[in-house]
Amino acid sequence: MNRTDGHARDGERGYPLAARMAGRLAFGLRAPRRRILGSEFAGEVAAAGAGATRFAIGDRVFGTTGLAFGCHAEFVCIRETGRVAHIPEGLTYEEAAPICDGALSAISCLQPAGLGGGKTILIYGASGAIGSAAVQLAARHFGAEVTAVCATKSLELMKKLGAHNVLDYTKEDFTQNGEQYSVVFDAVGKHSFSKSRDSIKPGGCFLFVDGFGNVPRSVWTRWVGDKRVVAPAFTMYNQKGVYFLAQLVKAGEYKPVIDRVYPMTEVVEAARYVDTQQKTGNVVLAVA
Ligand SMILES: NC(=O)c1ccc[n+]([C@@H]2O[C@H](COP(=O)([O-])OP(=O)(O)OC[C@H]3O[C@@H](n4cnc5c(N)ncnc54)[C@H](OP(=O)(O)O)[C@@H]3O)[C@@H](O)[C@H]2O)c1
């Protein structure tokens, strides 16, 4: 279960009018268009079409249905050419179910920044689903020097995920410490380009997952100033992207962080917890 489920359920309540309107168009005008939410899954193939060649009954698979939802259920139907892949060896269903969402969002944001070659990145909101994937991928896959910003309770976790430096935002404001980074990534939609501008090196950039105003900013900062706002590139939302995530897991470069596993009978409690915006990594619904 993830924040996208929450957005679909409440129609972006609490967000600015433009975001609410866009949310209603995407998810349904009066109520969620898809009555069964859930955009990620893991389980065993129960049936396969006669022409299926990539997967067979009994295979252990994971994947994402994206905005088609439907995964908070016992069965989900997906094309074999869709966003589905075999679960890497050694992962349970609970561990495999949240592989996609945070990591695909993180990759779509990180990819256009051209990390590597000694670049430094500060990740704000590093303990969320997207943030905890971004810390691992930036450090272990893209080869950047990572500074993770989170509350006190997640500092140790950040080091385990590969962060080179950690900052506790309840004790220190990174915009005031005089440090500059090649990239600042707001992975939780709680910071801004204007507030973090002085913490970005000349020629560097600001990445975002949320915030309507960032889209026009990503256009005009191409021509004005020496620090850019860079919009996500949604190139991995296909089967290639899911296969790529499986490779990253196998290579030890990424493993989703799991905060809590709820049985399906406690779906309401799970949704309430996700809506607190305080989960660490991911929340999983176990069907069996
Ligand atoms: N995951 C998705 O499906 C998805 C897809 C696209 C976009 N988005 C958007 O991307 C954003 C992040 O999504 P997510 O799923 O990664 O979020 P999330 O898992 O709900 O993020 C929770 C984390 O945010 C941190 N946090 C909460 N308030 C904070 C603040 N004021 N400053 C710094 N950190 C704060 C908390 O960490 P601390 O305990 O350290 O405070 C908590 O661990 C959301 O705005 C979401 O709507 C999500």
mmCIF file of C-alpha atoms and ligand atoms in Angstrom:
data_model
loop_
_atom_site.group_PDB
_atom_site.id
_atom_site.type_symbol
_atom_site.label_atom_id
_atom_site.label_comp_id
_atom_site.label_asym_id
_atom_site.label_seq_id
_atom_site.Cartn_x
_atom_site.Cartn_y
_atom_site.Cartn_z
ATOM 1 C CA MET A 1 0.000 0.000 0.000
ATOM 2 C CA ASN A 2 1.416 3.401 -0.926
ATOM 3 C CA ARG A 3 0.726 7.117 -1.138
ATOM 4 C CA THR A 4 -0.764 6.758 -4.632
ATOM 5 C CA ASP A 5 -3.571 4.680 -3.083
ATOM 6 C CA GLY A 6 -4.192 7.527 -0.654
ATOM 7 C CA HIS A 7 -4.264 10.114 -3.439
ATOM 8 C CA ALA A 8 -6.759 7.994 -5.404
ATOM 9 C CA ARG A 9 -8.961 7.476 -2.336
ATOM 10 C CA ASP A 10 -9.145 11.070 -1.147
ATOM 11 C CA GLY A 11 -8.865 12.876 -4.494
ATOM 12 C CA GLU A 12 -5.770 14.818 -3.321
ATOM 13 C CA ARG A 13 -7.678 16.414 -0.426
ATOM 14 C CA GLY A 14 -5.522 19.069 1.243
ATOM 15 C CA TYR A 15 -3.589 19.806 -1.949
ATOM 16 C CA PRO A 16 -3.931 23.061 -3.989
ATOM 17 C CA LEU A 17 -6.991 23.356 -6.261
ATOM 18 C CA ALA A 18 -5.067 22.627 -9.476
ATOM 19 C CA ALA A 19 -3.639 19.422 -7.975
ATOM 20 C CA ARG A 20 -7.094 18.382 -6.717
ATOM 21 C CA MET A 21 -8.591 18.903 -10.172
ATOM 22 C CA ALA A 22 -5.790 16.933 -11.840
ATOM 23 C CA GLY A 23 -6.223 14.208 -9.203
ATOM 24 C CA ARG A 24 -9.971 13.943 -9.805
ATOM 25 C CA LEU A 25 -9.405 13.688 -13.556
ATOM 26 C CA ALA A 26 -6.780 10.962 -13.055
ATOM 27 C CA PHE A 27 -8.492 8.946 -10.317
ATOM 28 C CA GLY A 28 -12.229 9.611 -10.695
ATOM 29 C CA LEU A 29 -14.474 12.659 -10.344
ATOM 30 C CA ARG A 30 -16.687 11.728 -7.379
ATOM 31 C CA ALA A 31 -14.999 8.556 -6.097
ATOM 32 C CA PRO A 32 -12.071 6.360 -7.159
ATOM 33 C CA ARG A 33 -12.754 5.069 -10.673
ATOM 34 C CA ARG A 34 -10.983 1.848 -9.689
ATOM 35 C CA ARG A 35 -12.879 0.391 -6.745
ATOM 36 C CA ILE A 36 -10.030 -1.946 -5.796
ATOM 37 C CA LEU A 37 -6.905 0.062 -5.016
ATOM 38 C CA GLY A 38 -3.339 -1.217 -4.744
ATOM 39 C CA SER A 39 -0.760 -0.677 -7.461
ATOM 40 C CA GLU A 40 1.882 -3.237 -6.486
ATOM 41 C CA PHE A 41 1.734 -6.991 -6.096
ATOM 42 C CA ALA A 42 3.744 -10.155 -5.462
ATOM 43 C CA GLY A 43 2.545 -13.750 -5.588
ATOM 44 C CA GLU A 44 2.389 -16.996 -7.495
ATOM 45 C CA VAL A 45 1.079 -17.352 -11.041
ATOM 46 C CA ALA A 46 -2.283 -19.135 -10.661
ATOM 47 C CA ALA A 47 -3.204 -19.341 -14.337
ATOM 48 C CA ALA A 48 -1.572 -18.433 -17.642
ATOM 49 C CA GLY A 49 -3.007 -17.895 -21.124
ATOM 50 C CA ALA A 50 -2.406 -20.532 -23.794
ATOM 51 C CA GLY A 51 0.098 -18.313 -25.608
ATOM 52 C CA ALA A 52 2.076 -17.292 -22.534
ATOM 53 C CA THR A 53 5.784 -18.051 -22.816
ATOM 54 C CA ARG A 54 7.538 -15.862 -20.256
ATOM 55 C CA PHE A 55 5.675 -17.070 -17.160
ATOM 56 C CA ALA A 56 4.156 -20.399 -16.121
ATOM 57 C CA ILE A 57 1.794 -21.552 -13.386
ATOM 58 C CA GLY A 58 3.636 -21.607 -10.079
ATOM 59 C CA ASP A 59 6.207 -18.926 -10.972
ATOM 60 C CA ARG A 60 6.863 -16.373 -8.208
ATOM 61 C CA VAL A 61 6.331 -12.896 -9.645
ATOM 62 C CA PHE A 62 6.109 -9.252 -8.608
ATOM 63 C CA GLY A 63 5.153 -6.084 -10.405
ATOM 64 C CA THR A 64 2.982 -3.017 -10.611
ATOM 65 C CA THR A 65 -0.317 -2.154 -12.261
ATOM 66 C CA GLY A 66 0.273 1.587 -11.847
ATOM 67 C CA LEU A 67 -2.864 3.708 -12.058
ATOM 68 C CA ALA A 68 -4.920 0.693 -13.174
ATOM 69 C CA PHE A 69 -4.694 -0.410 -9.483
ATOM 70 C CA GLY A 70 -6.542 -3.641 -8.489
ATOM 71 C CA CYS A 71 -3.762 -5.229 -6.380
ATOM 72 C CA HIS A 72 -5.491 -5.197 -2.978
ATOM 73 C CA ALA A 73 -7.049 -8.511 -3.901
ATOM 74 C CA GLU A 74 -6.357 -12.233 -3.958
ATOM 75 C CA PHE A 75 -5.890 -12.300 -7.730
ATOM 76 C CA VAL A 76 -4.676 -9.768 -10.260
ATOM 77 C CA CYS A 77 -4.679 -10.195 -14.036
ATOM 78 C CA ILE A 78 -1.734 -8.763 -15.979
ATOM 79 C CA ARG A 79 -0.356 -9.183 -19.500
ATOM 80 C CA GLU A 80 2.882 -11.161 -19.552
ATOM 81 C CA THR A 81 4.454 -8.263 -21.447
ATOM 82 C CA GLY A 82 3.289 -5.868 -18.711
ATOM 83 C CA ARG A 83 5.103 -4.605 -15.636
ATOM 84 C CA VAL A 84 5.824 -8.028 -14.143
ATOM 85 C CA ALA A 85 9.016 -10.035 -13.513
ATOM 86 C CA HIS A 86 10.223 -13.052 -11.546
ATOM 87 C CA ILE A 87 10.944 -12.444 -7.864
ATOM 88 C CA PRO A 88 14.706 -12.488 -7.239
ATOM 89 C CA GLU A 89 15.904 -15.530 -5.277
ATOM 90 C CA GLY A 90 15.597 -15.277 -1.505
ATOM 91 C CA LEU A 91 12.857 -12.637 -1.269
ATOM 92 C CA THR A 92 9.529 -13.359 0.400
ATOM 93 C CA TYR A 93 6.269 -12.114 -1.137
ATOM 94 C CA GLU A 94 6.106 -9.411 1.537
ATOM 95 C CA GLU A 95 9.611 -8.252 0.601
ATOM 96 C CA ALA A 96 8.913 -8.359 -3.142
ATOM 97 C CA ALA A 97 5.525 -6.599 -3.191
ATOM 98 C CA PRO A 98 6.891 -3.066 -2.600
ATOM 99 C CA ILE A 99 9.877 -3.336 -4.962
ATOM 100 C CA CYS A 100 8.387 -1.169 -7.701
ATOM 101 C CA ASP A 101 6.655 1.939 -6.539
ATOM 102 C CA GLY A 102 9.274 3.867 -4.573
ATOM 103 C CA ALA A 103 12.154 2.670 -6.751
ATOM 104 C CA LEU A 104 10.552 3.482 -10.118
ATOM 105 C CA SER A 105 9.698 6.968 -8.841
ATOM 106 C CA ALA A 106 13.229 7.371 -7.462
ATOM 107 C CA ILE A 107 14.858 6.253 -10.732
ATOM 108 C CA SER A 108 12.634 8.527 -12.803
ATOM 109 C CA CYS A 109 13.833 11.448 -10.676
ATOM 110 C CA LEU A 110 17.514 10.476 -10.366
ATOM 111 C CA GLN A 111 18.153 9.431 -13.981
ATOM 112 C CA PRO A 112 18.002 12.904 -15.580
ATOM 113 C CA ALA A 113 20.437 14.330 -12.986
ATOM 114 C CA GLY A 114 23.411 12.514 -14.524
ATOM 115 C CA LEU A 115 24.823 11.307 -11.200
ATOM 116 C CA GLY A 116 28.220 9.625 -10.959
ATOM 117 C CA GLY A 117 31.684 11.053 -11.565
ATOM 118 C CA GLY A 118 32.045 12.208 -7.955
ATOM 119 C CA LYS A 119 28.764 14.083 -7.795
ATOM 120 C CA THR A 120 27.170 14.750 -4.436
ATOM 121 C CA ILE A 121 23.449 14.519 -3.712
ATOM 122 C CA LEU A 122 21.395 15.560 -0.693
ATOM 123 C CA ILE A 123 18.163 13.582 -0.350
ATOM 124 C CA TYR A 124 15.467 15.269 1.739
ATOM 125 C CA GLY A 125 12.707 12.970 3.004
ATOM 126 C CA ALA A 126 15.165 10.065 2.800
ATOM 127 C CA SER A 127 13.126 7.674 4.960
ATOM 128 C CA GLY A 128 9.970 7.519 2.788
ATOM 129 C CA ALA A 129 9.267 4.905 0.118
ATOM 130 C CA ILE A 130 10.854 7.031 -2.591
ATOM 131 C CA GLY A 131 13.574 8.459 -0.343
ATOM 132 C CA SER A 132 14.763 5.099 1.002
ATOM 133 C CA ALA A 133 14.967 3.736 -2.557
ATOM 134 C CA ALA A 134 16.733 6.893 -3.747
ATOM 135 C CA VAL A 135 19.407 6.672 -1.021
ATOM 136 C CA GLN A 136 20.291 3.091 -2.001
ATOM 137 C CA LEU A 137 20.211 3.702 -5.753
ATOM 138 C CA ALA A 138 22.118 7.007 -5.669
ATOM 139 C CA ALA A 139 24.877 5.478 -3.512
ATOM 140 C CA ARG A 140 25.090 1.910 -4.823
ATOM 141 C CA HIS A 141 23.945 2.160 -8.422
ATOM 142 C CA PHE A 142 24.608 5.719 -9.608
ATOM 143 C CA GLY A 143 27.808 6.044 -7.530
ATOM 144 C CA ALA A 144 27.073 9.438 -5.961
ATOM 145 C CA GLU A 145 28.113 10.633 -2.521
ATOM 146 C CA VAL A 146 24.841 10.704 -0.598
ATOM 147 C CA THR A 147 23.742 12.914 2.273
ATOM 148 C CA ALA A 148 20.424 11.659 3.683
ATOM 149 C CA VAL A 149 18.142 14.039 5.599
ATOM 150 C CA CYS A 150 15.559 12.516 7.953
ATOM 151 C CA ALA A 151 14.281 12.584 11.538
ATOM 152 C CA THR A 152 16.308 11.080 14.417
ATOM 153 C CA LYS A 153 14.608 7.674 14.358
ATOM 154 C CA SER A 154 15.867 6.830 10.852
ATOM 155 C CA LEU A 155 19.496 7.982 11.043
ATOM 156 C CA GLU A 156 20.933 4.475 11.615
ATOM 157 C CA LEU A 157 18.779 3.034 8.837
ATOM 158 C CA MET A 158 20.156 5.611 6.395
ATOM 159 C CA LYS A 159 23.734 4.479 7.097
ATOM 160 C CA LYS A 160 22.715 0.858 6.490
ATOM 161 C CA LEU A 161 21.163 1.882 3.162
ATOM 162 C CA GLY A 162 24.510 3.318 2.043
ATOM 163 C CA ALA A 163 24.261 7.029 2.889
ATOM 164 C CA HIS A 164 27.731 8.536 3.336
ATOM 165 C CA ASN A 165 26.448 11.359 5.567
ATOM 166 C CA VAL A 166 23.241 11.784 7.553
ATOM 167 C CA LEU A 167 21.542 14.946 8.791
ATOM 168 C CA ASP A 168 18.737 15.108 11.355
ATOM 169 C CA TYR A 169 16.289 17.758 10.148
ATOM 170 C CA THR A 170 14.809 18.091 13.642
ATOM 171 C CA LYS A 171 18.214 19.370 14.851
ATOM 172 C CA GLU A 172 19.842 20.933 11.783
ATOM 173 C CA ASP A 173 18.640 22.925 8.790
ATOM 174 C CA PHE A 174 20.819 21.856 5.852
ATOM 175 C CA THR A 175 20.206 25.172 4.095
ATOM 176 C CA GLN A 176 22.059 26.962 6.902
ATOM 177 C CA ASN A 177 25.219 24.832 7.227
ATOM 178 C CA GLY A 178 27.131 26.327 4.276
ATOM 179 C CA GLU A 179 27.480 22.986 2.415
ATOM 180 C CA GLN A 180 26.713 22.765 -1.298
ATOM 181 C CA TYR A 181 25.707 19.670 -3.315
ATOM 182 C CA SER A 182 25.645 18.888 -7.032
ATOM 183 C CA VAL A 183 22.035 17.782 -6.596
ATOM 184 C CA VAL A 184 19.321 18.397 -3.995
ATOM 185 C CA PHE A 185 16.432 15.916 -4.225
ATOM 186 C CA ASP A 186 13.190 16.638 -2.374
ATOM 187 C CA ALA A 187 11.930 13.040 -2.203
ATOM 188 C CA VAL A 188 8.900 13.800 -0.060
ATOM 189 C CA GLY A 189 7.439 17.046 -1.402
ATOM 190 C CA LYS A 190 8.184 19.012 1.763
ATOM 191 C CA HIS A 191 11.013 21.272 0.555
ATOM 192 C CA SER A 192 11.496 23.680 -2.320
ATOM 193 C CA PHE A 193 13.918 24.986 -4.930
ATOM 194 C CA SER A 194 13.782 28.518 -3.531
ATOM 195 C CA LYS A 195 14.679 27.393 0.010
ATOM 196 C CA SER A 196 17.477 25.041 -1.084
ATOM 197 C CA ARG A 197 18.935 27.142 -3.936
ATOM 198 C CA ASP A 198 21.996 28.254 -1.921
ATOM 199 C CA SER A 199 22.766 24.618 -1.055
ATOM 200 C CA ILE A 200 23.090 23.679 -4.758
ATOM 201 C CA LYS A 201 26.455 24.094 -6.489
ATOM 202 C CA PRO A 202 26.578 26.317 -9.595
ATOM 203 C CA GLY A 203 25.604 24.096 -12.539
ATOM 204 C CA GLY A 204 23.744 21.759 -10.171
ATOM 205 C CA CYS A 205 20.084 20.890 -10.001
ATOM 206 C CA PHE A 206 17.012 20.397 -7.829
ATOM 207 C CA LEU A 207 14.905 17.222 -8.249
ATOM 208 C CA PHE A 208 11.340 16.759 -7.005
ATOM 209 C CA VAL A 209 8.569 14.178 -6.680
ATOM 210 C CA ASP A 210 5.756 16.539 -5.847
ATOM 211 C CA GLY A 211 4.775 20.196 -6.006
ATOM 212 C CA PHE A 212 2.844 21.633 -8.932
ATOM 213 C CA GLY A 213 4.992 24.781 -9.143
ATOM 214 C CA ASN A 214 8.092 22.716 -9.890
ATOM 215 C CA VAL A 215 6.867 21.888 -13.390
ATOM 216 C CA PRO A 216 6.954 25.492 -14.757
ATOM 217 C CA ARG A 217 10.173 26.043 -12.768
ATOM 218 C CA SER A 218 11.746 23.118 -14.636
ATOM 219 C CA VAL A 219 11.092 25.058 -17.856
ATOM 220 C CA TRP A 220 12.290 28.568 -17.013
ATOM 221 C CA THR A 221 15.371 27.477 -15.040
ATOM 222 C CA ARG A 222 16.715 26.029 -18.313
ATOM 223 C CA TRP A 223 17.304 29.586 -19.477
ATOM 224 C CA VAL A 224 17.538 31.627 -16.264
ATOM 225 C CA GLY A 225 20.311 31.203 -13.674
ATOM 226 C CA ASP A 226 22.957 28.521 -13.238
ATOM 227 C CA LYS A 227 20.891 26.097 -11.120
ATOM 228 C CA ARG A 228 18.136 24.038 -12.702
ATOM 229 C CA VAL A 229 14.942 22.385 -11.539
ATOM 230 C CA VAL A 230 14.840 19.046 -13.360
ATOM 231 C CA ALA A 231 11.561 17.169 -13.868
ATOM 232 C CA PRO A 232 11.334 13.364 -13.584
ATOM 233 C CA ALA A 233 11.706 11.243 -16.733
ATOM 234 C CA PHE A 234 9.109 8.463 -16.769
ATOM 235 C CA THR A 235 11.122 6.088 -18.928
ATOM 236 C CA MET A 236 11.093 3.013 -16.690
ATOM 237 C CA TYR A 237 7.336 2.477 -16.246
ATOM 238 C CA ASN A 238 7.313 -0.670 -18.373
ATOM 239 C CA GLN A 239 8.437 -4.297 -18.160
ATOM 240 C CA LYS A 240 12.019 -3.249 -18.848
ATOM 241 C CA GLY A 241 11.874 -1.104 -15.706
ATOM 242 C CA VAL A 242 10.582 -3.971 -13.561
ATOM 243 C CA TYR A 243 13.235 -6.348 -14.940
ATOM 244 C CA PHE A 244 15.833 -3.667 -14.212
ATOM 245 C CA LEU A 245 14.663 -3.483 -10.576
ATOM 246 C CA ALA A 246 14.963 -7.270 -10.287
ATOM 247 C CA GLN A 247 18.578 -6.962 -11.516
ATOM 248 C CA LEU A 248 19.287 -4.242 -8.941
ATOM 249 C CA VAL A 249 17.910 -6.467 -6.159
ATOM 250 C CA LYS A 250 20.023 -9.412 -7.363
ATOM 251 C CA ALA A 251 23.112 -7.177 -7.487
ATOM 252 C CA GLY A 252 22.516 -6.076 -3.885
ATOM 253 C CA GLU A 253 22.057 -2.475 -4.979
ATOM 254 C CA TYR A 254 18.457 -2.193 -3.787
ATOM 255 C CA LYS A 255 16.033 -3.801 -1.359
ATOM 256 C CA PRO A 256 12.765 -2.150 -0.348
ATOM 257 C CA VAL A 257 12.563 -1.058 3.287
ATOM 258 C CA ILE A 258 9.516 -2.516 5.034
ATOM 259 C CA ASP A 259 7.999 -0.691 7.961
ATOM 260 C CA ARG A 260 4.850 -2.728 8.710
ATOM 261 C CA VAL A 261 2.953 -5.719 7.274
ATOM 262 C CA TYR A 262 -0.819 -5.696 7.842
ATOM 263 C CA PRO A 263 -3.215 -8.590 7.204
ATOM 264 C CA MET A 264 -5.903 -7.781 4.631
ATOM 265 C CA THR A 265 -8.510 -7.666 7.413
ATOM 266 C CA GLU A 266 -6.712 -4.574 8.763
ATOM 267 C CA VAL A 267 -6.695 -2.679 5.465
ATOM 268 C CA VAL A 268 -8.343 0.359 7.094
ATOM 269 C CA GLU A 269 -5.646 0.596 9.784
ATOM 270 C CA ALA A 270 -2.977 0.188 7.081
ATOM 271 C CA ALA A 271 -4.465 3.032 5.022
ATOM 272 C CA ARG A 272 -4.683 5.260 8.092
ATOM 273 C CA TYR A 273 -1.028 4.605 8.854
ATOM 274 C CA VAL A 274 0.092 5.357 5.272
ATOM 275 C CA ASP A 275 -1.958 8.571 5.389
ATOM 276 C CA THR A 276 0.003 9.784 8.451
ATOM 277 C CA GLN A 277 2.894 10.418 5.988
ATOM 278 C CA GLN A 278 5.160 9.026 8.707
ATOM 279 C CA LYS A 279 5.842 5.502 7.468
ATOM 280 C CA THR A 280 9.456 4.443 7.090
ATOM 281 C CA GLY A 281 9.820 2.948 3.633
ATOM 282 C CA ASN A 282 6.867 0.752 2.750
ATOM 283 C CA VAL A 283 3.673 -0.747 4.166
ATOM 284 C CA VAL A 284 2.573 -4.165 2.896
ATOM 285 C CA LEU A 285 -0.861 -5.831 2.889
ATOM 286 C CA ALA A 286 -0.633 -9.611 3.274
ATOM 287 C CA VAL A 287 -3.520 -11.415 1.609
ATOM 288 C CA ALA A 288 -3.080 -14.963 2.877
HETATM 289 N N1 LIG B 1 5.009 6.387 -3.469
HETATM 290 C C1 LIG B 1 4.144 6.774 -4.416
HETATM 291 O O1 LIG B 1 3.260 6.087 -4.819
HETATM 292 C C2 LIG B 1 4.302 8.125 -5.023
HETATM 293 C C3 LIG B 1 4.350 8.265 -6.403
HETATM 294 C C4 LIG B 1 4.517 9.545 -6.913
HETATM 295 C C5 LIG B 1 4.605 10.624 -6.045
HETATM 296 N N2 LIG B 1 4.509 10.426 -4.715
HETATM 297 C C6 LIG B 1 4.619 11.565 -3.829
HETATM 298 O O2 LIG B 1 5.963 11.572 -3.385
HETATM 299 C C7 LIG B 1 5.996 11.980 -2.036
HETATM 300 C C8 LIG B 1 6.755 10.953 -1.225
HETATM 301 O O3 LIG B 1 6.105 9.707 -1.332
HETATM 302 P P1 LIG B 1 6.563 8.505 -0.420
HETATM 303 O O4 LIG B 1 5.681 7.384 -0.742
HETATM 304 O O5 LIG B 1 8.027 8.317 -0.511
HETATM 305 O O6 LIG B 1 6.222 9.140 1.005
HETATM 306 P P2 LIG B 1 6.132 8.438 2.413
HETATM 307 O O7 LIG B 1 6.736 7.076 2.348
HETATM 308 O O8 LIG B 1 4.761 8.585 2.938
HETATM 309 O O9 LIG B 1 7.110 9.389 3.261
HETATM 310 C C9 LIG B 1 7.115 9.216 4.608
HETATM 311 C C10 LIG B 1 8.377 9.835 5.167
HETATM 312 O O10 LIG B 1 8.331 11.247 4.965
HETATM 313 C C11 LIG B 1 9.088 11.848 5.978
HETATM 314 N N3 LIG B 1 8.543 13.158 6.293
HETATM 315 C C12 LIG B 1 7.277 13.454 6.653
HETATM 316 N N4 LIG B 1 7.171 14.783 6.859
HETATM 317 C C13 LIG B 1 8.412 15.314 6.618
HETATM 318 C C14 LIG B 1 8.951 16.637 6.643
HETATM 319 N N5 LIG B 1 8.202 17.692 6.965
HETATM 320 N N6 LIG B 1 10.252 16.805 6.326
HETATM 321 C C15 LIG B 1 11.017 15.750 5.991
HETATM 322 N N7 LIG B 1 10.576 14.495 5.937
HETATM 323 C C16 LIG B 1 9.280 14.286 6.246
HETATM 324 C C17 LIG B 1 8.969 10.929 7.177
HETATM 325 O O11 LIG B 1 10.283 10.780 7.627
HETATM 326 P P3 LIG B 1 10.820 11.315 9.041
HETATM 327 O O12 LIG B 1 10.349 10.305 10.043
HETATM 328 O O13 LIG B 1 12.272 11.325 8.808
HETATM 329 O O14 LIG B 1 10.190 12.659 9.225
HETATM 330 C C18 LIG B 1 8.489 9.594 6.638
HETATM 331 O O15 LIG B 1 9.444 8.552 6.840
HETATM 332 C C19 LIG B 1 4.561 12.177 -1.588
HETATM 333 O O16 LIG B 1 4.256 13.565 -1.706
HETATM 334 C C20 LIG B 1 3.781 11.402 -2.591
HETATM 335 O O17 LIG B 1 2.520 11.934 -2.764
HETATM 336 C C21 LIG B 1 4.413 9.208 -4.200
#
